[in-house]
Coordinates of C-alpha atoms in Angstrom, one line a residue:
Chain E
X1 CA 0.0 0.0 0.0
X2 CA 1.6 3.3 -1.0
X3 CA -0.6 5.6 1.2
X4 CA 1.1 5.3 4.6
X5 CA -2.0 6.7 6.5
X6 CA -4.2 4.1 4.9
X7 CA -1.7 1.3 5.7
X8 CA -1.3 2.4 9.3
X9 CA -5.1 2.7 9.7
X10 CA -5.5 -0.8 8.3
X11 CA -2.9 -2.3 10.8
X12 CA -4.6 -0.6 13.8
X13 CA -8.1 -1.5 12.7
X14 CA -7.1 -5.1 12.3
X15 CA -5.1 -5.4 15.5
X16 CA -7.0 -3.2 17.9
X17 CA -10.5 -2.7 16.4
X18 CA -12.1 -1.3 19.6
X19 CA -9.3 1.1 20.3
X20 CA -9.2 2.3 16.7
X21 CA -13.0 2.8 16.3
X22 CA -13.0 6.4 17.6
X23 CA -9.2 7.1 17.5
X24 CA -9.2 9.8 14.8
X25 CA -12.4 11.3 16.1
X26 CA -11.0 11.5 19.6
X27 CA -8.0 13.4 18.3
X28 CA -10.3 15.8 16.3
X29 CA -9.1 14.3 13.0
X30 CA -12.2 12.6 11.8
X31 CA -13.3 13.7 8.3
X32 CA -15.0 17.1 8.5
X33 CA -13.9 17.8 12.2
X34 CA -12.1 21.0 13.1
X35 CA -8.7 20.4 14.5
X36 CA -8.4 20.8 18.2
X37 CA -4.8 21.0 19.5
X38 CA -5.7 19.9 23.1
X39 CA -7.7 16.9 22.0
X40 CA -4.9 15.9 19.6
X41 CA -2.2 16.2 22.4
X42 CA -4.3 14.1 24.8
X43 CA -4.8 11.4 22.2
X44 CA -1.1 11.5 21.2
X45 CA 0.1 11.2 24.8
X46 CA -2.3 8.4 25.6
X47 CA -1.6 6.2 22.5
X48 CA 0.4 3.6 24.5
X49 CA -2.3 3.1 27.1
X50 CA -4.9 2.8 24.3
X51 CA -3.2 0.5 21.8
X52 CA -0.4 -1.1 23.9
X53 CA 3.2 -1.4 22.8
X54 CA 3.2 -4.8 21.1
X55 CA 5.4 -4.7 18.0
X56 CA 3.8 -4.7 14.5
X57 CA 5.9 -7.6 13.4
X58 CA 7.0 -9.2 10.1
X59 CA 6.4 -8.2 6.6
X60 CA 4.8 -4.8 6.9
X61 CA 6.4 -2.0 4.9
X62 CA 5.5 1.6 4.4
X63 CA 6.4 3.9 1.5
X64 CA 7.8 7.2 2.5
X65 CA 7.7 10.6 0.8
X66 CA 10.8 9.6 -1.3
X67 CA 8.9 6.7 -2.8
X68 CA 11.2 4.2 -1.0
X69 CA 9.6 1.4 1.1
X70 CA 11.0 0.1 4.4
X71 CA 10.0 -2.3 7.1
X72 CA 8.2 -1.1 10.2
X73 CA 8.3 -4.6 11.8
X74 CA 10.0 -3.1 14.9
X75 CA 7.4 -0.4 15.5
X76 CA 5.0 -0.7 18.4
X77 CA 1.3 -0.4 17.8
X78 CA 1.5 2.9 19.7
X79 CA 4.1 4.1 17.2
X80 CA 1.6 3.3 14.4
X81 CA -1.2 5.1 16.2
X82 CA 0.9 8.2 16.8
X83 CA 2.3 8.2 13.3
X84 CA -1.2 8.1 11.9
X85 CA -2.2 11.1 14.1
X86 CA 0.8 13.1 12.9
X87 CA 0.0 12.4 9.3
X88 CA -3.5 13.5 10.0
X89 CA -2.6 16.7 11.7
X90 CA 0.0 17.7 9.1
X91 CA -2.8 17.2 6.5
X92 CA -5.0 19.8 8.2
X93 CA -2.7 22.5 9.6
X94 CA -1.1 25.2 7.5
X95 CA 2.1 24.2 5.7
X96 CA 4.2 26.9 7.3
X97 CA 3.1 25.8 10.8
X98 CA 4.0 22.1 10.3
X99 CA 7.7 22.1 11.2
X100 CA 7.1 24.1 14.4
X101 CA 4.1 21.8 15.2
X102 CA 6.2 18.6 14.9
X103 CA 9.2 20.2 16.8
X104 CA 6.9 21.2 19.7
X105 CA 5.4 17.7 19.9
X106 CA 9.0 16.3 20.0
X107 CA 10.1 18.7 22.7
X108 CA 7.2 18.1 25.0
X109 CA 7.2 14.3 24.3
X110 CA 7.8 11.4 26.6
X111 CA 10.3 8.9 25.2
X112 CA 7.9 6.8 23.3
X113 CA 6.2 9.9 21.8
X114 CA 9.6 11.2 20.6
X115 CA 10.4 7.8 19.1
X116 CA 7.1 7.6 17.2
X117 CA 7.6 11.1 15.8
X118 CA 11.1 10.4 14.6
X119 CA 10.0 7.1 13.0
X120 CA 7.2 9.0 11.2
X121 CA 9.4 11.8 9.8
X122 CA 10.1 10.1 6.5
X123 CA 6.4 9.7 5.9
X124 CA 5.6 13.4 6.0
X125 CA 5.3 15.5 2.9
X126 CA 8.6 17.2 2.0
X127 CA 10.4 15.6 4.9
X128 CA 13.5 17.9 4.6
X129 CA 11.4 20.5 6.4
X130 CA 11.7 18.5 9.7
X131 CA 15.5 18.3 9.6
X132 CA 16.1 20.5 12.7
X133 CA 14.0 18.1 14.9
X134 CA 15.8 15.1 13.5
X135 CA 19.2 16.6 14.1
X136 CA 18.3 17.6 17.6
X137 CA 17.2 14.0 18.3
X138 CA 20.8 12.9 17.3
X139 CA 22.1 14.8 20.3
X140 CA 20.0 12.9 22.8
X141 CA 21.6 10.5 25.4
X142 CA 18.3 8.7 25.8
X143 CA 19.4 5.7 23.7
X144 CA 15.9 4.5 22.6
X145 CA 15.2 8.0 21.2
X146 CA 18.5 8.0 19.3
X147 CA 17.8 4.6 17.9
X148 CA 14.5 5.8 16.6
X149 CA 16.2 8.2 14.3
X150 CA 19.4 6.3 13.6
X151 CA 18.1 2.8 13.1
X152 CA 15.6 1.2 10.8
X153 CA 14.7 4.7 9.6
X154 CA 15.5 6.0 6.0
X155 CA 15.3 9.7 7.2
X156 CA 19.0 10.3 8.0
X157 CA 20.3 8.8 4.7
X158 CA 17.7 10.7 2.7
X159 CA 17.8 14.1 4.4
X160 CA 20.9 14.6 6.6
X161 CA 23.8 16.7 5.3
X162 CA 27.0 14.7 5.1
X163 CA 28.7 15.9 8.4
X164 CA 25.6 15.2 10.4
X165 CA 25.1 11.8 8.8
X166 CA 28.7 10.9 9.6
X167 CA 28.4 12.0 13.2
X168 CA 25.2 10.0 13.6
X169 CA 26.8 6.8 12.1
X170 CA 29.8 7.1 14.4
X171 CA 27.6 7.8 17.4
X172 CA 25.7 4.6 16.6
X173 CA 28.9 2.6 16.7
X174 CA 30.0 4.5 19.8
X175 CA 26.8 3.5 21.7
X176 CA 27.0 -0.1 20.7
X177 CA 24.4 -0.1 17.9
X178 CA 24.9 -2.6 15.1
X179 CA 25.9 -0.8 12.0
X180 CA 23.6 -2.8 9.8
X181 CA 20.6 -1.1 11.5
X182 CA 21.4 2.1 9.7
X183 CA 19.3 2.1 6.6
X184 CA 20.7 3.1 3.2
X185 CA 24.2 3.4 4.6
X186 CA 25.7 2.2 1.3
X187 CA 24.3 5.4 -0.3
X188 CA 26.1 7.6 2.2
X189 CA 29.5 6.0 2.5
X190 CA 32.3 8.5 1.9
X191 CA 36.1 9.0 2.3
X192 CA 35.4 11.2 5.3
X193 CA 33.2 8.6 7.0
X194 CA 35.9 5.9 6.3
X195 CA 38.5 8.1 7.9
X196 CA 36.4 8.7 11.0
X197 CA 35.8 5.0 11.3
X198 CA 39.6 4.3 10.9
X199 CA 40.4 6.9 13.5
X200 CA 37.9 5.5 15.9
X201 CA 39.4 2.0 15.5
X202 CA 42.9 3.5 16.2
X203 CA 41.6 5.2 19.3
X204 CA 40.1 1.9 20.6
X205 CA 43.3 0.0 19.9
X206 CA 45.5 2.7 21.6
X207 CA 43.3 2.4 24.7
X208 CA 43.6 -1.4 24.6
X209 CA 39.9 -1.8 23.9
X210 CA 38.2 -4.1 21.4
X211 CA 37.3 -2.7 18.0
X212 CA 33.6 -3.4 17.1
X213 CA 33.6 -6.1 14.5
X214 CA 31.2 -4.2 12.2
X215 CA 33.0 -0.9 12.4
X216 CA 34.6 -1.6 9.0
X217 CA 31.1 -1.5 7.5
X218 CA 31.1 2.3 7.8
X219 CA 34.2 2.6 5.6
X220 CA 33.7 -0.3 3.2
X221 CA 33.2 0.7 -0.4
Chain G
X1 CA 12.6 -8.4 49.1
X2 CA 11.8 -6.0 46.3
X3 CA 11.6 -2.4 47.6
X4 CA 9.8 0.7 46.3
X5 CA 10.9 4.3 47.1
X6 CA 7.8 6.3 46.5
X7 CA 9.5 9.7 46.9
X8 CA 13.0 10.3 45.7
X9 CA 14.4 13.2 43.5
X10 CA 16.6 11.1 41.3
X11 CA 17.4 14.1 39.0
X12 CA 19.7 15.2 41.8
X13 CA 21.5 11.9 42.2
X14 CA 24.3 10.2 40.4
X15 CA 24.5 6.9 38.5
X16 CA 26.4 5.5 41.5
X17 CA 23.3 6.1 43.6
X18 CA 21.2 4.2 41.1
X19 CA 23.7 1.3 41.2
X20 CA 23.7 1.3 45.0
X21 CA 19.9 1.5 45.1
X22 CA 19.5 -1.5 42.7
X23 CA 22.0 -3.5 44.8
X24 CA 20.0 -2.7 48.0
X25 CA 16.8 -4.1 46.3
X26 CA 15.1 -0.8 45.3
X27 CA 13.4 -1.8 42.1
X28 CA 10.9 1.0 41.6
X29 CA 11.0 4.7 42.3
X30 CA 8.6 7.6 42.0
X31 CA 10.1 11.0 41.5
X32 CA 7.7 13.8 42.4
X33 CA 8.3 17.2 40.8
X34 CA 9.8 19.7 43.2
X35 CA 12.1 22.7 43.0
X36 CA 15.7 22.3 42.1
X37 CA 17.3 23.5 45.3
X38 CA 16.7 27.1 44.2
X39 CA 13.8 28.8 42.5
X40 CA 13.3 28.8 38.8
X41 CA 12.7 32.2 37.0
X42 CA 10.9 31.0 33.8
X43 CA 7.9 28.7 33.3
X44 CA 9.8 27.2 30.4
X45 CA 12.3 25.7 32.9
X46 CA 9.4 23.6 34.2
X47 CA 8.5 22.4 30.7
X48 CA 12.1 21.0 30.3
X49 CA 12.0 19.6 33.8
X50 CA 8.7 17.8 33.2
X51 CA 10.0 16.5 29.9
X52 CA 13.1 15.2 31.6
X53 CA 10.9 13.4 34.2
X54 CA 9.0 11.5 31.5
X55 CA 12.1 10.8 29.3
X56 CA 15.7 11.2 30.3
X57 CA 15.3 10.1 33.9
X58 CA 13.4 6.9 33.2
X59 CA 16.1 6.0 30.7
X60 CA 18.9 6.7 33.2
X61 CA 17.1 4.5 35.8
X62 CA 16.5 1.7 33.3
X63 CA 20.2 1.3 32.7
X64 CA 20.4 0.0 36.3
X65 CA 17.2 -2.0 36.2
X66 CA 15.4 0.5 38.3
X67 CA 11.9 1.5 37.1
X68 CA 11.3 5.2 37.3
X69 CA 7.9 6.9 37.4
X70 CA 7.0 10.5 38.3
X71 CA 4.4 12.8 39.8
X72 CA 4.1 16.2 38.3
X73 CA 3.0 19.5 39.8
X74 CA 3.9 23.1 40.7
X75 CA 5.5 22.6 44.1
X76 CA 4.5 24.5 47.2
X77 CA 7.6 26.7 47.4
X78 CA 7.5 28.0 43.8
X79 CA 3.7 28.3 44.1
X80 CA 4.6 31.5 45.9
X81 CA 6.2 33.1 42.8
X82 CA 3.3 34.8 41.0
X83 CA 5.6 35.6 38.1
X84 CA 5.6 31.9 37.1
X85 CA 2.9 30.0 39.0
X86 CA -0.1 30.4 36.6
X87 CA 2.0 29.6 33.6
X88 CA 3.4 26.4 35.2
X89 CA 0.0 25.2 36.2
X90 CA -1.2 25.9 32.6
X91 CA 1.5 23.6 31.4
X92 CA 0.4 20.7 33.6
X93 CA -2.6 19.3 31.6
X94 CA -0.3 18.5 28.7
X95 CA 2.2 16.7 30.8
X96 CA -0.2 14.9 33.2
X97 CA -1.5 13.0 30.2
X98 CA 1.8 11.3 29.6
X99 CA 3.0 7.7 30.2
X100 CA 5.0 7.3 33.4
X101 CA 3.0 10.0 35.3
X102 CA 1.4 8.1 38.2
X103 CA 0.3 11.1 40.4
X104 CA -0.1 14.8 40.8
X105 CA 2.6 16.0 43.2
X106 CA 4.3 17.4 45.2
X107 CA 1.5 19.8 46.0
X108 CA 0.6 21.2 49.5
X109 CA 1.7 23.9 51.9
X110 CA 5.1 25.2 52.7
X111 CA 4.8 28.6 54.4
X112 CA 1.0 28.1 54.4
X113 CA 0.3 31.2 52.3
X114 CA -2.9 32.1 50.3
X115 CA -0.9 31.6 47.0
X116 CA 0.1 28.1 48.1
X117 CA -3.5 27.3 49.0
X118 CA -4.8 28.5 45.7
X119 CA -2.5 26.4 43.6
X120 CA -2.9 23.4 46.0
X121 CA -6.6 23.5 45.4
X122 CA -6.4 24.0 41.7
X123 CA -4.0 21.0 41.4
X124 CA -6.4 18.8 43.5
X125 CA -9.0 19.6 40.8
X126 CA -6.5 18.7 38.1
X127 CA -5.9 15.4 39.8
X128 CA -9.7 14.7 39.7
X129 CA -9.8 15.7 36.0
X130 CA -6.9 13.4 35.0
X131 CA -8.1 10.6 37.4
X132 CA -4.7 10.6 39.2
X133 CA -3.9 10.2 42.9
X134 CA -2.1 13.0 44.7
X135 CA 1.1 13.3 46.6
X136 CA 0.9 16.0 49.3
X137 CA 4.0 17.6 50.8
X138 CA 3.6 18.8 54.4
X139 CA 5.6 21.8 55.8
X140 CA 8.8 21.6 57.8
X141 CA 7.6 24.4 60.0
X142 CA 4.3 24.4 61.8
X143 CA 3.8 20.9 60.5
X144 CA 0.8 19.8 62.5
X145 CA -1.2 22.8 61.6
X146 CA -0.2 22.4 57.9
X147 CA -1.2 18.8 57.9
X148 CA -4.6 19.6 59.4
X149 CA -5.1 22.3 56.8
X150 CA -4.1 19.8 54.0
X151 CA -6.6 17.2 55.2
X152 CA -9.3 19.9 55.5
X153 CA -8.7 21.1 51.9
X154 CA -8.8 17.5 50.6
X155 CA -12.1 17.1 52.3
X156 CA -13.5 20.4 51.1
X157 CA -12.5 19.7 47.4
X158 CA -14.2 16.3 47.9
X159 CA -11.3 14.1 46.7
X160 CA -11.6 10.5 48.1
X161 CA -9.1 10.1 50.9
X162 CA -7.8 6.9 49.5
X163 CA -6.6 8.9 46.4
X164 CA -4.3 11.1 48.6
X165 CA -0.9 10.4 50.1
X166 CA 0.1 12.9 52.8
X167 CA 3.9 12.9 53.1
X168 CA 6.7 13.7 55.5
X169 CA 4.7 12.6 58.6
X170 CA 5.9 12.5 62.2
X171 CA 4.6 11.0 65.5
X172 CA 2.2 13.9 65.8
X173 CA 0.7 13.9 62.3
X174 CA 0.5 10.1 61.4
X175 CA -2.6 9.4 63.5
X176 CA -4.4 12.5 62.0
X177 CA -3.7 11.2 58.5
X178 CA -4.7 7.6 59.2
X179 CA -7.9 8.8 60.8
X180 CA -8.7 10.9 57.7
X181 CA -8.4 7.7 55.6
X182 CA -5.5 9.0 53.6
X183 CA -2.1 7.2 53.0
X184 CA 0.7 8.3 55.2
X185 CA 4.3 8.8 53.8
X186 CA 7.4 9.2 56.0
X187 CA 10.7 10.7 54.7
X188 CA 13.6 9.1 56.5
X189 CA 16.5 11.5 56.6
X190 CA 20.0 11.4 58.1
X191 CA 19.4 14.4 60.4
X192 CA 15.9 15.8 60.2
X193 CA 12.2 14.8 59.9
X194 CA 12.3 11.1 60.7
X195 CA 14.9 8.4 61.4
X196 CA 14.9 4.6 61.2
X197 CA 14.4 3.7 64.9
X198 CA 11.5 6.2 65.2
X199 CA 9.9 4.9 62.0
X200 CA 10.2 1.3 63.1
X201 CA 8.5 2.3 66.4
X202 CA 5.7 3.9 64.5
X203 CA 5.1 0.7 62.5
X204 CA 5.1 -1.3 65.7
X205 CA 2.5 1.1 67.2
X206 CA 0.2 1.7 64.2
X207 CA 0.9 -1.4 61.9
X208 CA 1.6 -1.2 58.2
X209 CA -1.8 -0.4 56.8
X210 CA -1.6 2.8 54.5
X211 CA 1.9 3.5 55.9
X212 CA 4.7 4.2 53.4
X213 CA 8.4 5.1 53.8
X214 CA 10.7 7.0 51.4
X215 CA 14.1 8.6 51.3
X216 CA 13.0 11.9 49.7
X217 CA 16.6 12.1 48.7
X218 CA 17.5 15.3 46.8
X219 CA 20.2 18.0 46.6
X220 CA 20.3 18.4 50.4
X221 CA 21.8 16.1 53.0
X222 CA 19.9 12.9 52.3
X223 CA 20.4 9.2 51.5
X224 CA 18.7 7.3 48.7
X225 CA 19.2 4.0 50.5
X226 CA 16.9 5.0 53.5
X227 CA 14.1 2.7 52.4
X228 CA 16.5 -0.2 52.6
X229 CA 18.1 0.9 55.9
X230 CA 14.6 1.4 57.5
X231 CA 13.6 -2.1 56.3
X232 CA 16.7 -3.5 58.0
X233 CA 15.8 -1.6 61.2
X234 CA 12.3 -3.0 61.2
X235 CA 13.6 -6.5 60.6
X236 CA 16.1 -6.1 63.5
X237 CA 13.2 -5.2 65.8
X238 CA 11.4 -8.4 64.8
X239 CA 8.6 -6.7 62.8
X240 CA 6.9 -9.4 60.7
X241 CA 8.1 -9.8 57.2
X242 CA 4.6 -9.4 55.8
X243 CA 4.2 -6.1 57.6
X244 CA 7.6 -4.9 56.2
X245 CA 6.5 -5.9 52.7
X246 CA 3.3 -4.1 53.1
X247 CA 5.1 -0.9 54.0
X248 CA 8.0 -1.1 51.6
X249 CA 6.2 -2.6 48.5
X250 CA 2.5 -3.4 48.6
X251 CA 1.4 0.0 49.8
X252 CA 3.2 2.2 47.2
X253 CA 2.1 -0.3 44.5
X254 CA -1.5 -0.1 45.6
X255 CA -1.5 3.7 45.9
X256 CA 0.1 4.5 42.6
X257 CA -1.8 1.7 40.8
X258 CA -4.8 4.0 41.2
X259 CA -3.3 6.0 38.2
X260 CA -3.8 3.0 35.9
X261 CA -0.2 3.8 34.7
X262 CA 2.0 1.9 37.1
X263 CA 3.2 -0.7 34.5
X264 CA 5.8 -2.8 36.3
X265 CA 6.4 -5.1 33.3
X266 CA 9.8 -5.3 31.5
X267 CA 11.4 -2.2 30.0
X268 CA 11.6 1.3 31.4
X269 CA 8.7 3.3 32.8
X270 CA 7.9 4.6 29.3
X271 CA 7.8 1.1 27.8
X272 CA 11.2 1.1 26.2
X273 CA 12.7 -2.4 26.1
X274 CA 16.2 -1.0 26.5
X275 CA 18.3 -4.0 27.3
X276 CA 16.5 -6.1 24.7
X277 CA 17.2 -4.2 21.6
X278 CA 20.7 -2.8 22.1
X279 CA 24.0 -4.6 22.2
X280 CA 26.1 -2.6 24.5
X281 CA 29.8 -2.7 24.0
X282 CA 32.5 -1.9 26.6

């Protein structure tokens, strides 16, 4: 299915029919409703208690704004529910207000709200507009939030400028994340990233510490 | 025995504290929102603080297998600052809706001013609106009167007493709180408020029903292991294990479970299965 909102709605309707029945209406996003920020925020915050956090599981892919599809098997049902709300809100609020809206949701978000937003960024129209929020997320020390942008997410490879992508990739290695979780890495390999990986390996060896076995993946052609 | 510290300001503590708490058996903590040792001058500082209590701090705790939940409120001390109070209370509805928030708190009286009373009452109403229990701070000075006034306000607002935990009790206030039907917290400190032998004596006198103990550890002279040391004192005095478990685990679980958000399953308090999906390297 190429419409991500329809795909997410189908997953939620199938897995949690009762919770889904009035989900969009409760968030003031039913067809014809006028958007109510407070109702939206309450629904967005409560998604985990309503849908639970079970993972979506195998075989489900979404197609992002770039036309590329990727697996959302690792998303929770709450991530799907929140992503659907963000897609719905972005469809009804003025274009110029959308980046600020998403950034505000991120800043006020609990960990799982932040994760869901970051996972949904590549689904939003003209996703480059949300770059500041994504870059800010890369500075977090809350590892599950960092993973949501760095791992199983096409957004960094599709939108980050080179120095920021390189920093994110190295931070992933640095925090113990397996390199193969960075999507589309092959499209962003560069001489500079290879040098940073080689320097990191040298730093580890100098300190008498093991070098992560998959570090070489950052620099491989 | 798994222990629960229902009042500890972990934002002020180090990872070494988390490590020591986990080793002492403290598996779950509730961090109520308070001041930061000095007053804040912008309402926005509270937005960042609340965001930290539902994000960064639960993650920090999860690295040591401690489950972190929080209570959110405008605290009694900063309720006196009318440059920020209204704006902070206006922030609360957004944050009270979030995962990991298991109560409204700390609210209550400090110097027992009209401003404190106004925001105490408004936040009791917020607790009703969000269907959350309330953690009530009682003053250091003129404590008995402050406790009586707190119980009276709870009654006046019409909040069910079983939804209210009155904290920082002493020999003089505990019977008042139990008689009112509220839960009674006790902050065990190195030098002030309450110590282990006095606390154990109170449990011997009144039993464990609706009685809780906490460290209230923060930036001041305090000790985040006080729940564990008080358990040891109760055990040394021969208090029955089931009474100890009631005080140090069952009561806080029962009280905060009234929020419907005290999810003690695996992962951190915001549902992140941290250890499961990340390979940590040395």
